[in-house]
XYZ file of C-alpha atoms in Angstrom:
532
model
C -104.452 64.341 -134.524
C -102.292 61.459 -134.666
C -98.901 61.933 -132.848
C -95.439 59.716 -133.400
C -94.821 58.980 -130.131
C -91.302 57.480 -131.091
C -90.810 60.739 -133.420
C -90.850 63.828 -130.939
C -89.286 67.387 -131.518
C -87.286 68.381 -129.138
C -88.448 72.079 -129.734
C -90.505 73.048 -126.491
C -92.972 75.507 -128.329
C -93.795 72.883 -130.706
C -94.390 70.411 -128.070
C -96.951 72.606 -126.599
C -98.475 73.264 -129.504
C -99.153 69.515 -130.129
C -100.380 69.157 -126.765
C -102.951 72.105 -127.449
C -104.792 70.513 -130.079
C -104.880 67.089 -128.544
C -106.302 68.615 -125.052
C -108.859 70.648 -127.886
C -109.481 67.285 -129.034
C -110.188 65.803 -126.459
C -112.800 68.313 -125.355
C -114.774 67.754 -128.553
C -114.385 63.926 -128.249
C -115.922 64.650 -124.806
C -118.651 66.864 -125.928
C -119.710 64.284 -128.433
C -119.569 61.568 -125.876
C -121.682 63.113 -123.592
C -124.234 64.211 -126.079
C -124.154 60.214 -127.294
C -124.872 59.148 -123.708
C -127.344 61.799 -123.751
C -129.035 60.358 -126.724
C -128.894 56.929 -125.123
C -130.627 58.025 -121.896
C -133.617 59.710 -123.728
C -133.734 56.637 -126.099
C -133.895 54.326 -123.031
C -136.159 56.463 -120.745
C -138.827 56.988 -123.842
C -138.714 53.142 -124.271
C -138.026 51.580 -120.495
C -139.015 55.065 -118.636
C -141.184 56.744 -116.175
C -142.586 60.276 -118.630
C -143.459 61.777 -115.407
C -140.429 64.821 -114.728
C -141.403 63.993 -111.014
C -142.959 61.689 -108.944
C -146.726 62.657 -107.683
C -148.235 61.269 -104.819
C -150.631 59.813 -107.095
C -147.220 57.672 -109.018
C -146.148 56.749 -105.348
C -149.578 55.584 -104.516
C -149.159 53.263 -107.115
C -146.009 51.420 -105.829
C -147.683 50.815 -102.090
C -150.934 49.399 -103.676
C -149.633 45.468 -103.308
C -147.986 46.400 -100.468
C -151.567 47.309 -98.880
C -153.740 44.401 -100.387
C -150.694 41.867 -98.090
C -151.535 43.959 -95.673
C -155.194 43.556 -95.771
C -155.031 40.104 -96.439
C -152.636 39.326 -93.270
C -155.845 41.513 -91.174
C -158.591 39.257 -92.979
C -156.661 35.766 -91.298
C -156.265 37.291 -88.121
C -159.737 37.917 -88.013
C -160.832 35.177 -89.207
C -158.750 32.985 -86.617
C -159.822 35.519 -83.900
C -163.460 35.379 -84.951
C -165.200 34.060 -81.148
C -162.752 36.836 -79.369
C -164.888 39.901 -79.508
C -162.933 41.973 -77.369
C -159.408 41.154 -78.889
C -161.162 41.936 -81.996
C -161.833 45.196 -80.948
C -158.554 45.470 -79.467
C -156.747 44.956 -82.461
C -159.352 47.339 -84.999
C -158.089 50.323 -82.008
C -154.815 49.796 -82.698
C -155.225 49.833 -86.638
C -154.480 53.347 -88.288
C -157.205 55.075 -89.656
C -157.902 55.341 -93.527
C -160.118 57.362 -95.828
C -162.885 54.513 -96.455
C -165.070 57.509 -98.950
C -167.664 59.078 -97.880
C -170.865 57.864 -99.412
C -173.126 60.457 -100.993
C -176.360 61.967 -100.520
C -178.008 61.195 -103.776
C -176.934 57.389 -104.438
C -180.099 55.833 -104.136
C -180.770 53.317 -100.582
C -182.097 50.393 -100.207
C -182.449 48.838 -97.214
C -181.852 44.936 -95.019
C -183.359 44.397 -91.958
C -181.503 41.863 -90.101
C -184.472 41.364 -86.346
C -184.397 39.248 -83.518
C -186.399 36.302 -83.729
C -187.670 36.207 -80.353
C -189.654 39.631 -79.444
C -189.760 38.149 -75.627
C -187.575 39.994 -73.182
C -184.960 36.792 -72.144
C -184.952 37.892 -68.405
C -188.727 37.915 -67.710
C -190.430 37.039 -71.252
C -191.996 40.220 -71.369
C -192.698 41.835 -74.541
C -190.058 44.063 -76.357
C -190.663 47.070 -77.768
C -188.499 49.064 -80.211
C -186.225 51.752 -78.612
C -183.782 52.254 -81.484
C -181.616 50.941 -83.944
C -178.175 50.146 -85.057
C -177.428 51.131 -88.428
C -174.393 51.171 -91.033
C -174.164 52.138 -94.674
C -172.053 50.221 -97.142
C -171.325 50.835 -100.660
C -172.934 48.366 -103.284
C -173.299 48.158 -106.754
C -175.475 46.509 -109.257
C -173.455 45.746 -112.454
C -174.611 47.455 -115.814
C -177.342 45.292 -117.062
C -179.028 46.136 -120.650
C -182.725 46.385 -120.905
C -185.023 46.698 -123.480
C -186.531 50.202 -123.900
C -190.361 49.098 -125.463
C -192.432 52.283 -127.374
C -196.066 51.975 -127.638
C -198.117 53.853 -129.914
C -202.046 53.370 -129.229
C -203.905 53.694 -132.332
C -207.471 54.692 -132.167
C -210.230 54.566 -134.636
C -214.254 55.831 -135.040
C -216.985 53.837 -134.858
C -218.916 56.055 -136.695
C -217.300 56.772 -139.604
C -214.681 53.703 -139.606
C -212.644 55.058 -141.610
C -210.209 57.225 -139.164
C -207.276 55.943 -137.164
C -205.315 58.469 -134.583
C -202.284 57.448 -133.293
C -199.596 59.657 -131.847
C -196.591 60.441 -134.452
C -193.239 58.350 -133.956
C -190.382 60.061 -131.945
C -187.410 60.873 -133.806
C -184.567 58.960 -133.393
C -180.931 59.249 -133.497
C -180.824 55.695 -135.698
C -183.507 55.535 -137.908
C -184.541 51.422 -137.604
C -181.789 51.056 -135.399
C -181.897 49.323 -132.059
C -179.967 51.523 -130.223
C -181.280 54.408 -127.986
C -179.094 57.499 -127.040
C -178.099 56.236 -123.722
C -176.336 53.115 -125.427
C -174.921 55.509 -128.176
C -173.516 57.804 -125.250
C -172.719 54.908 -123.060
C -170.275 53.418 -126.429
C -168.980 56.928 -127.274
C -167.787 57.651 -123.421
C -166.376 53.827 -123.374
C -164.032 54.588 -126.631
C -163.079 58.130 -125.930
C -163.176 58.813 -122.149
C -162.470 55.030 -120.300
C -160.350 54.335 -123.678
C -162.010 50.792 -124.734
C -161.805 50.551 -128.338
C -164.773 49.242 -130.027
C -164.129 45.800 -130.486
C -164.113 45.246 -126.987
C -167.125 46.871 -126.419
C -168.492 44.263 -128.712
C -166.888 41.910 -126.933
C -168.329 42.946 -123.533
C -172.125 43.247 -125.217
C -171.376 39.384 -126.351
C -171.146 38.352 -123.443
C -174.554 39.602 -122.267
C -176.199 37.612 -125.326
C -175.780 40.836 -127.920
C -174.224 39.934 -130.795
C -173.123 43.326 -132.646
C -170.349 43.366 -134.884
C -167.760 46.222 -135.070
C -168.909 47.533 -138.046
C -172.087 48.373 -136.233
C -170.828 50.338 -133.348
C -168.883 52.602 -135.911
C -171.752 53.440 -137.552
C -173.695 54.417 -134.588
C -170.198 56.441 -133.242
C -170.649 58.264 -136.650
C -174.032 59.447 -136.630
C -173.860 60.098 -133.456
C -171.241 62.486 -133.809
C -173.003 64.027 -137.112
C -175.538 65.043 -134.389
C -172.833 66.751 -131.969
C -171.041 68.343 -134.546
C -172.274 71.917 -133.970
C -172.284 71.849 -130.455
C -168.975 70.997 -131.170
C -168.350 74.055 -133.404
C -169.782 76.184 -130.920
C -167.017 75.109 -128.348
C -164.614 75.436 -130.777
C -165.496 78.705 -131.539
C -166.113 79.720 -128.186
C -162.584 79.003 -127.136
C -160.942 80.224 -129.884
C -162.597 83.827 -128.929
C -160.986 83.554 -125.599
C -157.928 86.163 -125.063
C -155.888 83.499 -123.849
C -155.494 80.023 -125.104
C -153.001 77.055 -124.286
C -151.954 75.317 -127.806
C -150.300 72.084 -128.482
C -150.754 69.095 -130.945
C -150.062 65.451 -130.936
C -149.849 62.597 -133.871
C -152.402 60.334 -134.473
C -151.821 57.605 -136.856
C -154.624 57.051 -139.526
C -155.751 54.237 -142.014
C -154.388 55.171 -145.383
C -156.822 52.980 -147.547
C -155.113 51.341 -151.010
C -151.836 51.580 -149.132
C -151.846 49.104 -146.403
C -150.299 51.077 -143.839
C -151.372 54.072 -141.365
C -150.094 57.904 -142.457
C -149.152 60.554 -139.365
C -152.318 62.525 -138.971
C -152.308 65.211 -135.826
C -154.952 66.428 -133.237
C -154.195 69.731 -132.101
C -155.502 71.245 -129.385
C -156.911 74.678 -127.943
C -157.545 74.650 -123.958
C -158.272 77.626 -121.760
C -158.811 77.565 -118.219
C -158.801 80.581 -116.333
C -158.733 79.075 -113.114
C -155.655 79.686 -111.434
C -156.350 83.257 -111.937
C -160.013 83.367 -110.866
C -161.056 84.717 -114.305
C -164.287 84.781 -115.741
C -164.077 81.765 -118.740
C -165.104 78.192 -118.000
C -162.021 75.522 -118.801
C -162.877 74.031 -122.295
C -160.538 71.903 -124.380
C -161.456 71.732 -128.266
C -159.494 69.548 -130.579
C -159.231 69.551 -134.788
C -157.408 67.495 -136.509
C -155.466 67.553 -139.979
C -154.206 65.423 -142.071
C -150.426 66.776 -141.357
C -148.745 69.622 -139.528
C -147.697 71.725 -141.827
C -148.012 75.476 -140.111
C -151.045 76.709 -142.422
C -153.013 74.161 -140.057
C -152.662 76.094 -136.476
C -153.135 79.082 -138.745
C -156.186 78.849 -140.053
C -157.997 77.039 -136.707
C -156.714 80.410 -135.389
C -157.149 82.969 -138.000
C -159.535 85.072 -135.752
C -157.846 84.415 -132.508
C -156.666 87.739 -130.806
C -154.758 87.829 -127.635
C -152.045 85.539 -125.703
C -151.278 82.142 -127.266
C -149.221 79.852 -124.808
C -147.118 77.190 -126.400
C -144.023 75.363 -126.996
C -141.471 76.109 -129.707
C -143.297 74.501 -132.646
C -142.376 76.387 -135.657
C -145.782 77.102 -136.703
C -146.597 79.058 -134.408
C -143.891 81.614 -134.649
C -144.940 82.283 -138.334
C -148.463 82.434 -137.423
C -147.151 85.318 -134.395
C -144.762 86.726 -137.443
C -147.137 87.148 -139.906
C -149.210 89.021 -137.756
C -147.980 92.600 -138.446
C -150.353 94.341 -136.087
C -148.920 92.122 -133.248
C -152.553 90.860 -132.309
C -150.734 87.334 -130.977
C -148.238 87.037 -128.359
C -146.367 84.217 -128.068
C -146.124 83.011 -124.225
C -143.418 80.444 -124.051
C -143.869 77.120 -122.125
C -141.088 77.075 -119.010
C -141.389 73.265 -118.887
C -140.625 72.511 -122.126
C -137.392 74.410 -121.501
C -136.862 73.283 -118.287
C -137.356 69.816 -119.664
C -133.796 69.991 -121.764
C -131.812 70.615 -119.046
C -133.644 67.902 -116.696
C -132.912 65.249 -119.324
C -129.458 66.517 -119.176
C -129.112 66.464 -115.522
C -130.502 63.007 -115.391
C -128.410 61.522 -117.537
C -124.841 63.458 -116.907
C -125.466 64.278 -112.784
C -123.985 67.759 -114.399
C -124.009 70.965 -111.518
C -124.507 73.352 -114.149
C -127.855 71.913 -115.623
C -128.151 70.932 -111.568
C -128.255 74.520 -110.831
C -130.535 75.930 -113.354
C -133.393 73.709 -112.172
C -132.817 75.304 -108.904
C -133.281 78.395 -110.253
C -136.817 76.824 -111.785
C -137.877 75.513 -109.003
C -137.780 78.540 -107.041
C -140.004 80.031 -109.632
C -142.604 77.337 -109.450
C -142.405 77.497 -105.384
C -143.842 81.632 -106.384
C -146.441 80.066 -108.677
C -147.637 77.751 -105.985
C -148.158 80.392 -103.586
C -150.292 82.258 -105.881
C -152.300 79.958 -107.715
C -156.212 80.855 -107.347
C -155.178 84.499 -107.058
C -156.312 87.485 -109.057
C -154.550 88.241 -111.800
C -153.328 91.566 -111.115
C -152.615 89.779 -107.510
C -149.983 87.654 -109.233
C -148.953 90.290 -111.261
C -147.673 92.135 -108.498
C -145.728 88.950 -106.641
C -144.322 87.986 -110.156
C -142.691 91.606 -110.597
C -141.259 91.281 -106.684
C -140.709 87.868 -105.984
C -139.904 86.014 -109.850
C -138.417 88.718 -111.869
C -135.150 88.947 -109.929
C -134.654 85.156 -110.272
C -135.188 85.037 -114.239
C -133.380 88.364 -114.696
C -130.315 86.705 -113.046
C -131.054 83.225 -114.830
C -130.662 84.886 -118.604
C -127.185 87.042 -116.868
C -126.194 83.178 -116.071
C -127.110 81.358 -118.751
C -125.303 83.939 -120.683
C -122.020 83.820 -119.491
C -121.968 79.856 -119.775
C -122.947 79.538 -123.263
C -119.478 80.682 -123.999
C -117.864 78.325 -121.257
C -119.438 74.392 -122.384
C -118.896 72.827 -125.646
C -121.102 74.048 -127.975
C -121.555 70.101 -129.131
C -122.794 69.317 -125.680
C -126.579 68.905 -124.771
C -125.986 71.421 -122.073
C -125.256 74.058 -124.641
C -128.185 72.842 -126.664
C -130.715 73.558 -123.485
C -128.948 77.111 -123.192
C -129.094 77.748 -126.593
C -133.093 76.887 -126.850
C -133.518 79.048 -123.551
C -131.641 81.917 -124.653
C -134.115 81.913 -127.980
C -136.685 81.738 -126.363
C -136.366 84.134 -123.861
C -138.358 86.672 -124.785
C -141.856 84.372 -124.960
C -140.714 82.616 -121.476
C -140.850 86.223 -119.298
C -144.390 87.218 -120.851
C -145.793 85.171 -117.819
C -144.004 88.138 -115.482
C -145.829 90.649 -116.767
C -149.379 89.343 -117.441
C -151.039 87.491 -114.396
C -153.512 85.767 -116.315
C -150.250 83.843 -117.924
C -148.707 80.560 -116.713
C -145.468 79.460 -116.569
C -146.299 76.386 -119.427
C -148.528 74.595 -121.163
C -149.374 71.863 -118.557
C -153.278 72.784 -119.120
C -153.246 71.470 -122.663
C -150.933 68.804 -122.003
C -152.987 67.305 -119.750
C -155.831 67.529 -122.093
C -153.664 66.187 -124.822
C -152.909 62.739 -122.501
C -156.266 61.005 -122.844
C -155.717 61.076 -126.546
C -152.300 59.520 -126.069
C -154.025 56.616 -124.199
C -156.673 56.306 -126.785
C -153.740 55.938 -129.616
C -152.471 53.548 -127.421
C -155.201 51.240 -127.107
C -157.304 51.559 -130.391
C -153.759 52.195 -132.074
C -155.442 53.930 -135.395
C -158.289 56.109 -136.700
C -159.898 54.170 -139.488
C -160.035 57.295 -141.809
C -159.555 60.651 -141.420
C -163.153 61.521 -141.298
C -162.693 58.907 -138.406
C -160.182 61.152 -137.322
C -162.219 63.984 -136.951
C -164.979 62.264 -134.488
C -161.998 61.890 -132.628
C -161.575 65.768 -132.407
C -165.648 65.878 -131.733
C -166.159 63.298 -129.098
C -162.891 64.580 -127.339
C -164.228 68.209 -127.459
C -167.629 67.404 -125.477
C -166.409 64.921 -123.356
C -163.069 66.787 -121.726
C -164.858 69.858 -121.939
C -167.587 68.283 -119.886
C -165.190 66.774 -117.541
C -162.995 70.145 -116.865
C -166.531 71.924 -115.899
C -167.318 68.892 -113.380
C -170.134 67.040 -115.556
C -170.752 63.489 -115.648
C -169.996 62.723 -119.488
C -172.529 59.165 -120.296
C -175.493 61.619 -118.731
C -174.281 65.085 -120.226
C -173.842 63.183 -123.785
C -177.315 61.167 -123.402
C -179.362 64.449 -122.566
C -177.534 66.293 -125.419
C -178.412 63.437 -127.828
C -182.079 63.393 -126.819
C -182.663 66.528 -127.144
C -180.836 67.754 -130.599
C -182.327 64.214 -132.511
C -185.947 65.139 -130.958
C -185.671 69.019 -132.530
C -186.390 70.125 -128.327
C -183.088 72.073 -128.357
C -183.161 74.445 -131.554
C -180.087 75.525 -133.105
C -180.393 79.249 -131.823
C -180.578 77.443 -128.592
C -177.452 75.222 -128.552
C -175.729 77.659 -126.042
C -177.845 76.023 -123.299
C -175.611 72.741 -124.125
C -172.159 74.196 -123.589
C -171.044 72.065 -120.456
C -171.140 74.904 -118.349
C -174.498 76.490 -118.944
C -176.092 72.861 -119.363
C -178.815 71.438 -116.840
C -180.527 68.452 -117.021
C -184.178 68.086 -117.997
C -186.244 66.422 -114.734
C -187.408 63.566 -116.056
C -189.393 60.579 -113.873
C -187.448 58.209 -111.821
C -186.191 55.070 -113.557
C -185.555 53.233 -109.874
C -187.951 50.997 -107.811
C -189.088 52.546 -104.812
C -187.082 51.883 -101.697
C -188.207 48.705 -100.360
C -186.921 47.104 -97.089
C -185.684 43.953 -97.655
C -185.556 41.059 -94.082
C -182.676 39.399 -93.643
């Protein structure tokens, strides 16, 4: 409203008037500043930014690291100028504070170095010594990866008599046919890419410079049939999952090759995790990833067209038609409390505002409840939930309430409520069902490796590429969630569905959490002592 300043009535009630709709003004001007600044912040902490909503141990770890190596460098000189002064030596390694060096396992194998006296002859009276003991001390070593050669022979015999017969023993079958590569490599390049995150042409790289000249192209192909192979163990997690009565749910982009266009389309990997942990329920954790071409909501649909029970997820569209269109109510939506806490945080962070302040108070005394009863039965948690959490979100949604009405409706503030308030109803399932969680941190921790992958190989080559994402993904996180190494889970797997020992009736023995290896002979040298 533009006012004549030179040009004012005289008539109080008009004056006040005026004023009225400049102070309303105002407020809106406000409202839209602050959600600008708001905009800004999110913009600059997505680009500049730490993701992280708080900061781990592991994060803070991460800032004394340098700190430490000066540290250990200053100890190294002092040692090294104190190096004749035994007992100042030891002094000084008393005073030092004690760390966690690792413990070194059991089953790494040992080798040993024998470091004797010359002289056997006592030095007091040159009598002869005799063994009494020994000092000893383990250290951790490591021999880097080396490639070898893996050489089949194939004896062929034939008959003196007749001449005319020749036995020999029938060829293995083998994941390449002609190919050089054995399973081990094959699992060893398929961990690399999808579990350590080194795209293929720097595995190529790396084999270079141990005299193996492979080209891309090559490792693709193997990465391919490879994955033809896995492909129904794959389905069998998949479908294994999806049969669960409780699944986490969440998708991510990943940007594919569009041949003929010269440019990468939006592709997306969703993904189905349950882990029934935190609950002590009877399911192993699994992850399973598919991926489509967009995300249009027939796509979570029909991965989860059978699925019957609790789906736990954050507000993607989708996923309330695919709980709509349910008319025998066979999917509950359970709402993810970080996602909504997540609004208000951003907020807070970027306006230092006591309301949004004050509602992740509230939060955090509901997580504080979750903490205590992690790892408990679910009807354990139940029962804390109804006493301890319930009175905290009941008077949340009375708060949240009466404020919606109070802060601009423009503001980011009254964007958080309003998402909260709408999704109320999914976000206190968790009260009433112990084998709930608050959110969807399961899957989106599953979901992060991917990110890291997209980050470093920054495309799928095709979407058929694409979809050996999904496989390799599936196995290997899956794998990793049950507490299996992924190169030797992958390298059995391979050897046995390519050799026809594992029969597809029988694939259930391969799920990561049923799996055992097959004994097999040593590969090491014997332990030989070694003098020094």
């Amino acid at each position: 409203m533009q006012i004549d300043l030179e040009a004012l009535p005289d008539d109080p009630a008009i004056l006040q008037g005026m004023l009225r709709s400049v102070v309303g003004e105002q407020g809106v001007l406000h409202a839209e500043n602050d959600k600008l600044r708001l905009l800004i912040q999110r913009l600059l902490r997505q680009q500049f930014g730490r993701r992280s909503e708080q900061l781990t141990p592991d994060q803070l770890q991460l800032g004394l690291e340098d700190l430490e190596q000066a540290i250990a460098a200053g100890e190294a000189a002092q040692d090294a100028t104190a190096a004749g002064l035994d007992e100042q030596r030891q002094q000084r390694r008393t005073a030092r504070p004690r760390r966690n060096h690792g413990a070194l396992p059991a089953h790494l194998p040992r080798y040993e170095v024998v470091i004797d006296v010359e002289n056997k002859a006592c030095p007091c009276c040159s009598g002869a010594l005799h063994l009494i003991g020994e000092d000893r001390a383990e250290q951790l070593d490591i021999v880097p990866a080396q490639l070898r050669v893996r050489v089949t022979r194939r004896p062929r015999y034939g008959c003196r008599a007749c001449e005319g017969a020749v036995v020999v023993a029938p060829a293995p079958d083998r994941l390449l046919d002609g190919g050089m590569a054995t399973e081990a490599l094959v699992a060893h390049i398929i961990v690399s890419k999808f579990c350590d995150h080194l795209p293929l042409y720097r595995q190529a790289g790396m084999l270079g410079r141990q005299g193996i000249i492979l080209d891309r192209s090559t490792l693709a192909n193997w990465v391919g049939r490879a994955c033809w192979w896995l492909t129904p163990l794959y389905d069998l997690v998949v479908s294994t999952v999806l049969s669960s009565a409780k699944v986490f749910a969440d998708d991510t982009t990943l940007p594919v090759l569009d041949p003929g266009r010269g440019r990468t389309k939006t592709g997306r990997l969703w993904c189905y995790a349950v882990d029934d942990r935190p609950w002590c329920g009877p399911g192993h954790p699994a992850a399973a990833y598919a991926y489509s071409e967009d995300r249009k909501g027939e796509r979570p649909a029909a991965h989860l067209a059978g699925f019957r029970g609790v789906l736990q997820v954050d507000g993607y569209a989708g996923f309330k038609r695919l709980a709509g269109d349910r008319k025998d109510g066979s999917v509950t939506l359970a709402f993810c409390w970080a996602h909504m806490r997540r609004r208000f945080y951003e907020f807070h962070a970027a306006t230092k505002s006591p309301l949004a302040g004050e509602v992740l108070a509230r939060i955090g005394k509901l997580y504080e409840v979750e903490a205590d009863i992690r790892g408990q039965p679910a009807e354990h948690r139940k029962q804390a939930r109804q006493e301890r959490s319930r009175p905290i979100v009941e008077a949340l949604h009375t708060w949240l309430q009466g404020h919606v009405g109070r802060v601009s409706a423009a503001s980011g503030l009254a964007e958080a409520i309003r998402y909260a308030l709408r999704h109320w109803p999914g976000l206190m399932v968790f009260l009433d069902d112990g084998r709930v969680e608050m959110d969807t941190n399961p899957v989106e921790r599953a979901i992060r490796p991917v990110a890291l992958n997209r980050k470093n190989t920054l495309f799928a080559g095709s979407d058929g590429g694409a979809r050996h994402w999904a496989v390799a993904m599936t196995l290997i996180q899956t794998a990793k969630l049950n507490g299996v190494e992924p190169m030797a889970y992958l390298t059995d797997v391979l050897q046995r569905v390519v050799s026809g020992r594992t029969k597809a009736h029988e694939l259930h023995t391969l799920l990561p959490w049923t799996w055992m290896p097959e004994p097999r002979a040593a590969v090491l040298p014997p332990r030989e002592a070694v003098a020094a």
